[in-house]
CSV table of C-alpha atoms in Angstrom, one decimal:
chain,number,residue,atom,x,y,z
O,1,MET,CA,-53.8,30.4,-1.7
O,2,ALA,CA,-53.6,32.7,-4.8
O,3,LYS,CA,-53.5,36.4,-4.3
O,4,SER,CA,-56.6,38.3,-5.3
O,5,ASP,CA,-56.7,40.3,-8.4
O,6,ASN,CA,-57.1,43.4,-6.3
O,7,ASN,CA,-53.9,42.7,-4.4
O,8,ARG,CA,-52.1,41.8,-7.6
O,9,ASN,CA,-52.9,45.1,-9.3
O,10,ARG,CA,-52.3,47.3,-6.2
O,11,LYS,CA,-49.7,50.0,-6.9
O,12,PRO,CA,-47.0,50.9,-4.4
O,13,PHE,CA,-48.0,53.7,-2.0
O,14,ARG,CA,-46.5,57.0,-2.8
O,15,ASN,CA,-46.9,60.1,-0.8
O,16,THR,CA,-48.8,62.8,-2.7
O,17,LYS,CA,-46.1,65.3,-1.8
O,18,GLY,CA,-43.7,63.2,-4.0
O,19,GLY,CA,-41.2,60.5,-3.4
O,20,ASP,CA,-41.5,57.0,-1.9
O,21,GLN,CA,-41.9,57.6,1.9
O,22,ARG,CA,-41.4,54.0,2.9
O,23,LYS,CA,-38.6,53.5,5.4
O,24,PRO,CA,-35.5,52.0,3.8
O,25,TYR,CA,-34.6,48.5,5.1
O,26,SER,CA,-30.9,47.7,5.4
O,27,LYS,CA,-28.9,46.1,8.2
O,28,ASN,CA,-26.2,48.6,7.5
O,29,PHE,CA,-28.4,51.6,7.3
O,30,LYS,CA,-27.4,54.5,9.5
O,31,PRO,CA,-28.8,58.0,9.5
O,32,LYS,CA,-26.7,60.4,7.5
O,33,ASP,CA,-25.6,62.4,10.5
O,34,LYS,CA,-24.3,59.3,12.3
O,35,GLN,CA,-22.8,57.9,9.1
O,36,ASN,CA,-20.6,61.0,8.6
O,37,ALA,CA,-19.8,61.5,12.3
O,38,PRO,CA,-16.1,61.2,13.0
O,39,VAL,CA,-15.1,58.1,15.0
O,40,LYS,CA,-13.2,59.1,18.2
O,41,LYS,CA,-10.1,56.9,18.6
O,42,SER,CA,-8.8,56.1,22.0
O,43,ASN,CA,-5.2,56.8,22.8
O,44,PRO,CA,-3.5,53.5,23.7
O,45,ASP,CA,-0.9,55.4,25.8
O,46,GLU,CA,-3.7,56.8,28.1
O,47,ILE,CA,-5.4,55.0,30.9
O,48,ARG,CA,-8.0,56.0,33.4
O,49,LEU,CA,-6.6,57.5,36.6
O,50,ASN,CA,-8.4,55.0,38.8
O,51,ARG,CA,-7.0,52.1,36.9
O,52,TYR,CA,-3.5,53.6,37.1
O,53,ILE,CA,-3.8,53.8,40.9
O,54,ALA,CA,-5.2,50.2,41.1
O,55,ASN,CA,-2.4,48.9,38.9
O,56,ALA,CA,0.1,50.5,41.3
O,57,GLY,CA,-1.3,48.3,44.0
O,58,ILE,CA,-2.8,51.1,46.2
O,59,CYS,CA,-6.4,49.9,46.2
O,60,SER,CA,-9.3,48.8,43.9
O,61,ARG,CA,-10.6,51.0,41.1
O,62,ARG,CA,-13.8,51.8,43.1
O,63,GLU,CA,-11.7,52.8,46.2
O,64,ALA,CA,-9.4,54.9,43.9
O,65,ASP,CA,-12.5,56.9,42.8
O,66,THR,CA,-13.1,57.8,46.4
O,67,TYR,CA,-9.5,58.9,47.0
O,68,ILE,CA,-9.6,60.9,43.7
O,69,ALA,CA,-12.7,62.8,44.8
O,70,ALA,CA,-11.2,63.5,48.2
O,71,GLY,CA,-8.2,65.1,46.5
O,72,ASN,CA,-5.5,62.6,47.5
O,73,VAL,CA,-4.2,62.3,44.0
O,74,THR,CA,-2.1,64.7,41.9
O,75,VAL,CA,-1.1,64.5,38.2
O,76,ASN,CA,2.0,66.5,37.2
O,77,GLY,CA,1.7,68.5,40.4
O,78,LYS,CA,-2.1,69.3,40.0
O,79,VAL,CA,-4.8,67.9,42.2
O,80,ILE,CA,-7.3,65.9,40.1
O,81,THR,CA,-10.8,65.2,41.4
O,82,GLU,CA,-12.5,64.5,38.0
O,83,MET,CA,-13.9,61.1,37.5
O,84,GLY,CA,-12.8,59.3,34.4
O,85,PHE,CA,-9.7,61.5,34.0
O,86,LYS,CA,-7.1,59.9,31.8
O,87,VAL,CA,-3.3,59.9,32.2
O,88,LYS,CA,-0.3,58.9,30.3
O,89,ARG,CA,2.2,56.4,31.6
O,90,SER,CA,4.8,59.1,31.5
O,91,ASP,CA,2.8,61.4,33.8
O,92,ASP,CA,3.9,62.1,37.3
O,93,VAL,CA,1.0,60.6,39.3
O,94,ARG,CA,1.3,60.8,43.1
O,95,PHE,CA,-0.9,59.4,45.9
O,96,ASP,CA,-0.5,61.3,49.2
O,97,GLY,CA,2.7,62.7,47.8
O,98,LYS,CA,4.3,59.3,46.8
O,99,ARG,CA,4.9,58.7,43.1
O,100,LEU,CA,3.2,55.7,41.7
O,101,ASN,CA,4.4,53.0,39.3
O,102,PRO,CA,1.5,52.2,36.8
O,103,GLU,CA,2.7,48.7,36.1
O,104,LYS,CA,0.2,46.1,37.5
O,105,LYS,CA,1.7,44.2,40.4
O,106,GLU,CA,2.0,40.5,39.9
O,107,TYR,CA,3.0,37.7,42.2
O,108,ILE,CA,4.0,34.2,41.0
O,109,LEU,CA,5.0,31.3,43.2
O,110,LEU,CA,7.3,28.6,41.6
O,111,ASN,CA,8.2,25.1,42.9
O,112,LYS,CA,11.8,25.2,41.7
O,113,PRO,CA,13.4,22.1,40.4
O,114,LYS,CA,17.2,21.3,40.5
O,115,ASN,CA,19.7,22.6,37.9
O,116,PHE,CA,18.2,26.0,37.5
O,117,ILE,CA,20.0,29.1,38.8
O,118,THR,CA,18.2,32.0,40.4
O,119,THR,CA,19.2,34.9,38.1
O,120,THR,CA,17.6,36.7,35.2
O,121,SER,CA,20.3,35.7,32.7
O,122,ASP,CA,23.6,33.7,32.7
O,123,GLU,CA,26.7,34.4,30.6
O,124,LYS,CA,27.6,30.7,30.8
O,125,GLY,CA,24.4,29.7,29.1
O,126,ARG,CA,23.0,27.8,32.1
O,127,ARG,CA,19.3,27.4,32.6
O,128,THR,CA,17.7,30.1,34.8
O,129,VAL,CA,14.4,30.1,36.8
O,130,MET,CA,13.1,32.8,34.4
O,131,GLU,CA,12.6,30.1,31.7
O,132,LEU,CA,10.2,28.3,34.1
O,133,ILE,CA,7.8,31.3,34.4
O,134,SER,CA,8.2,32.7,30.8
O,135,SER,CA,4.6,31.8,29.9
O,136,ALA,CA,3.2,33.2,33.1
O,137,THR,CA,3.2,36.9,32.3
O,138,LYS,CA,4.6,39.6,30.0
O,139,ALA,CA,5.5,41.7,33.0
O,140,ARG,CA,9.2,41.9,34.1
O,141,LEU,CA,9.3,40.0,37.3
O,142,LEU,CA,12.3,39.4,39.5
O,143,PRO,CA,12.9,36.5,42.0
O,144,VAL,CA,12.6,37.4,45.7
O,145,GLY,CA,15.9,36.2,47.2
O,146,ARG,CA,17.8,33.3,45.9
O,147,LEU,CA,17.9,29.5,45.9
O,148,ASP,CA,21.2,27.9,44.7
O,149,ARG,CA,21.3,25.7,41.7
O,150,ASN,CA,20.8,22.4,43.5
O,151,THR,CA,18.2,23.7,46.0
O,152,THR,CA,14.6,23.0,45.2
O,153,GLY,CA,11.3,24.4,46.5
O,154,LEU,CA,9.4,27.7,46.9
O,155,LEU,CA,10.6,30.8,45.0
O,156,LEU,CA,8.5,33.9,44.7
O,157,PHE,CA,8.6,36.3,41.8
O,158,THR,CA,7.1,39.8,41.7
O,159,ASN,CA,7.5,43.4,40.3
O,160,ASP,CA,6.5,44.8,43.7
O,161,GLY,CA,9.7,46.4,44.9
O,162,ASP,CA,8.4,47.4,48.3
O,163,LEU,CA,7.3,43.8,49.1
O,164,THR,CA,10.5,42.4,47.8
O,165,LYS,CA,12.5,44.7,50.3
O,166,LYS,CA,10.2,43.6,53.1
O,167,LEU,CA,10.6,39.8,52.4
O,168,THR,CA,14.4,39.9,52.0
O,169,HIS,CA,15.3,42.2,54.9
O,170,PRO,CA,16.3,40.1,58.0
O,171,LYS,CA,14.6,42.5,60.4
O,172,HIS,CA,11.2,41.3,59.3
O,173,GLY,CA,12.1,37.7,60.2
O,174,VAL,CA,10.3,36.1,57.2
O,175,ARG,CA,9.7,32.4,58.0
O,176,LYS,CA,11.5,29.9,55.8
O,177,ILE,CA,11.4,26.1,56.5
O,178,TYR,CA,13.7,23.7,54.7
O,179,HIS,CA,13.6,19.9,54.5
O,180,VAL,CA,17.3,18.8,54.7
O,181,HIS,CA,18.7,15.5,53.6
O,182,LEU,CA,22.2,14.6,54.9
O,183,ASP,CA,24.9,12.1,53.8
O,184,LYS,CA,24.7,10.5,57.3
O,185,SER,CA,22.5,10.6,60.4
O,186,LEU,CA,22.6,13.8,62.4
O,187,SER,CA,23.8,13.1,66.0
O,188,LEU,CA,21.7,14.5,68.9
O,189,ALA,CA,24.7,16.3,70.1
O,190,ASP,CA,25.1,18.2,66.8
O,191,LEU,CA,21.4,18.9,66.7
O,192,HIS,CA,21.7,20.6,70.1
O,193,LYS,CA,24.8,22.6,68.9
O,194,ILE,CA,22.8,23.9,66.0
O,195,GLU,CA,19.9,24.8,68.3
O,196,ALA,CA,22.3,26.7,70.6
O,197,GLY,CA,23.8,28.7,67.6
O,198,LEU,CA,27.1,28.3,65.7
O,199,GLU,CA,30.0,30.6,65.0
O,200,LEU,CA,30.7,30.6,61.2
O,201,GLU,CA,33.5,32.3,59.4
O,202,ASP,CA,31.3,35.3,58.6
O,203,GLY,CA,29.7,35.6,62.1
O,204,SER,CA,27.3,33.7,64.4
O,205,ILE,CA,24.1,32.1,63.1
O,206,ASP,CA,21.0,31.1,65.0
O,207,VAL,CA,18.2,28.9,63.6
O,208,ASP,CA,14.6,29.4,64.8
O,209,SER,CA,14.1,25.7,65.2
O,210,ILE,CA,15.5,22.3,64.1
O,211,SER,CA,14.0,18.8,64.5
O,212,PHE,CA,14.1,15.4,63.0
O,213,ILE,CA,11.4,14.5,60.5
O,214,GLN,CA,8.8,12.3,62.1
O,215,GLY,CA,8.9,8.8,60.6
O,216,ALA,CA,12.0,9.5,58.5
O,217,PRO,CA,15.6,8.4,58.9
O,218,LYS,CA,17.8,10.6,61.2
O,219,ARG,CA,19.5,11.8,58.0
O,220,GLU,CA,16.5,14.0,57.4
O,221,VAL,CA,15.8,17.1,59.4
O,222,GLY,CA,13.6,20.2,59.3
O,223,VAL,CA,15.1,23.6,59.8
O,224,GLU,CA,13.3,26.9,60.3
O,225,ILE,CA,15.5,30.0,59.7
O,226,HIS,CA,15.0,33.6,58.7
O,227,SER,CA,18.6,34.5,57.7
O,228,GLY,CA,19.1,35.2,54.0
O,229,ARG,CA,22.9,34.7,54.0
O,230,ASN,CA,24.3,32.8,51.0
O,231,ARG,CA,24.1,29.0,51.2
O,232,ILE,CA,23.5,29.4,55.0
O,233,VAL,CA,21.7,26.1,55.5
O,234,ARG,CA,24.3,24.0,53.7
O,235,ARG,CA,27.1,25.9,55.5
O,236,ILE,CA,25.6,25.1,59.0
O,237,PHE,CA,25.8,21.4,58.4
O,238,GLU,CA,29.2,21.6,56.5
O,239,HIS,CA,30.6,23.3,59.6
O,240,LEU,CA,29.8,20.2,61.6
O,241,GLY,CA,31.1,17.7,59.0
O,242,TYR,CA,27.9,16.8,57.1
O,243,GLU,CA,27.1,17.1,53.5
O,244,VAL,CA,23.7,18.2,52.4
O,245,THR,CA,22.6,15.9,49.6
O,246,LYS,CA,19.2,17.4,49.1
O,247,LEU,CA,17.7,20.7,50.2
O,248,ASP,CA,14.1,21.7,49.6
O,249,ARG,CA,12.4,24.9,50.8
O,250,VAL,CA,8.9,23.8,51.8
O,251,ILE,CA,7.5,27.0,53.4
O,252,PHE,CA,8.3,30.7,52.5
O,253,ALA,CA,6.6,33.6,54.3
O,254,GLY,CA,3.5,31.4,55.0
O,255,LEU,CA,3.3,30.1,51.4
O,256,THR,CA,3.4,26.3,50.9
O,257,LYS,CA,3.9,23.8,48.1
O,258,LYS,CA,0.4,22.4,48.4
O,259,ASP,CA,-1.0,21.5,45.0
O,260,LEU,CA,2.1,22.9,43.3
O,261,PRO,CA,4.2,20.1,41.6
O,262,ARG,CA,7.9,20.5,41.1
O,263,GLY,CA,8.6,22.8,38.1
O,264,HIS,CA,5.2,24.3,38.1
O,265,TRP,CA,4.0,27.9,39.0
O,266,ARG,CA,0.8,29.6,40.1
O,267,HIS,CA,-0.4,33.2,40.7
O,268,LEU,CA,-0.9,34.1,44.4
O,269,THR,CA,-4.4,34.6,45.5
O,270,GLU,CA,-5.6,38.1,46.6
O,271,GLN,CA,-5.6,36.9,50.2
O,272,GLU,CA,-2.1,35.6,50.0
O,273,VAL,CA,-0.9,39.0,48.8
O,274,ILE,CA,-2.7,40.7,51.6
O,275,ASN,CA,-1.1,38.4,54.1
O,276,LEU,CA,2.4,39.1,52.7
O,277,ARG,CA,1.8,42.9,52.9
O,278,MET,CA,0.7,42.5,56.5
O,279,ILE,CA,4.1,41.1,57.5
O,280,LYS,CA,5.6,43.6,60.1
């Protein structure tokens, strides 16, 4: 429909006080005071205090706010109760007097294959377990305990020093179960000798339990042990004249290989971490 002559000849409205008073239209339009306002840049070296505490593995951020308000936290010797307070990673942050590490705690479980050594580096150029978890995180994790080069199975990595000490100290009796393959059938008499305890060159050794694998040849046995002595499972059988042809750790501190193929890794669940911390 054609516009009427009246509309065609209509002039733009102008305020009688002068100037076009129509609102400017622009997607990028900002009032002058906001256009010229300085942009406050965040300092990448600073993080909120509640996040710092959560990263240290003490509690969640929400719980951290409660502890901050209650006066449980100090920064560089001063009690801080302010919500949203920011700290630098170099600051001395303490919770109930204990200094915190701001690095977020991580826990990775690997089903280790053969021919990888349990160390962070090797001067001989041999492959290490660190290669297998290199894509898992940027954090610097360390293996908890050791598995020798030809031993397969569960190996835990973490940057949680307190938990590492707990899992590797014999007084906590951390449960480890191995599936052992021998070069020949284990006699019942030797099985009973292992059950009763053996005297090795570096002292006596007791296993928690030993049994034949149901439905498998007598060359295969399951051994539960909490000792962390070097090559201890292999040495037990070598002492009695057997050679361990294959050794696989199938359970470690309640963790299993379920849905974890050989050579693969996964992060622990929150509940698994809680369970590990509850070990007495």
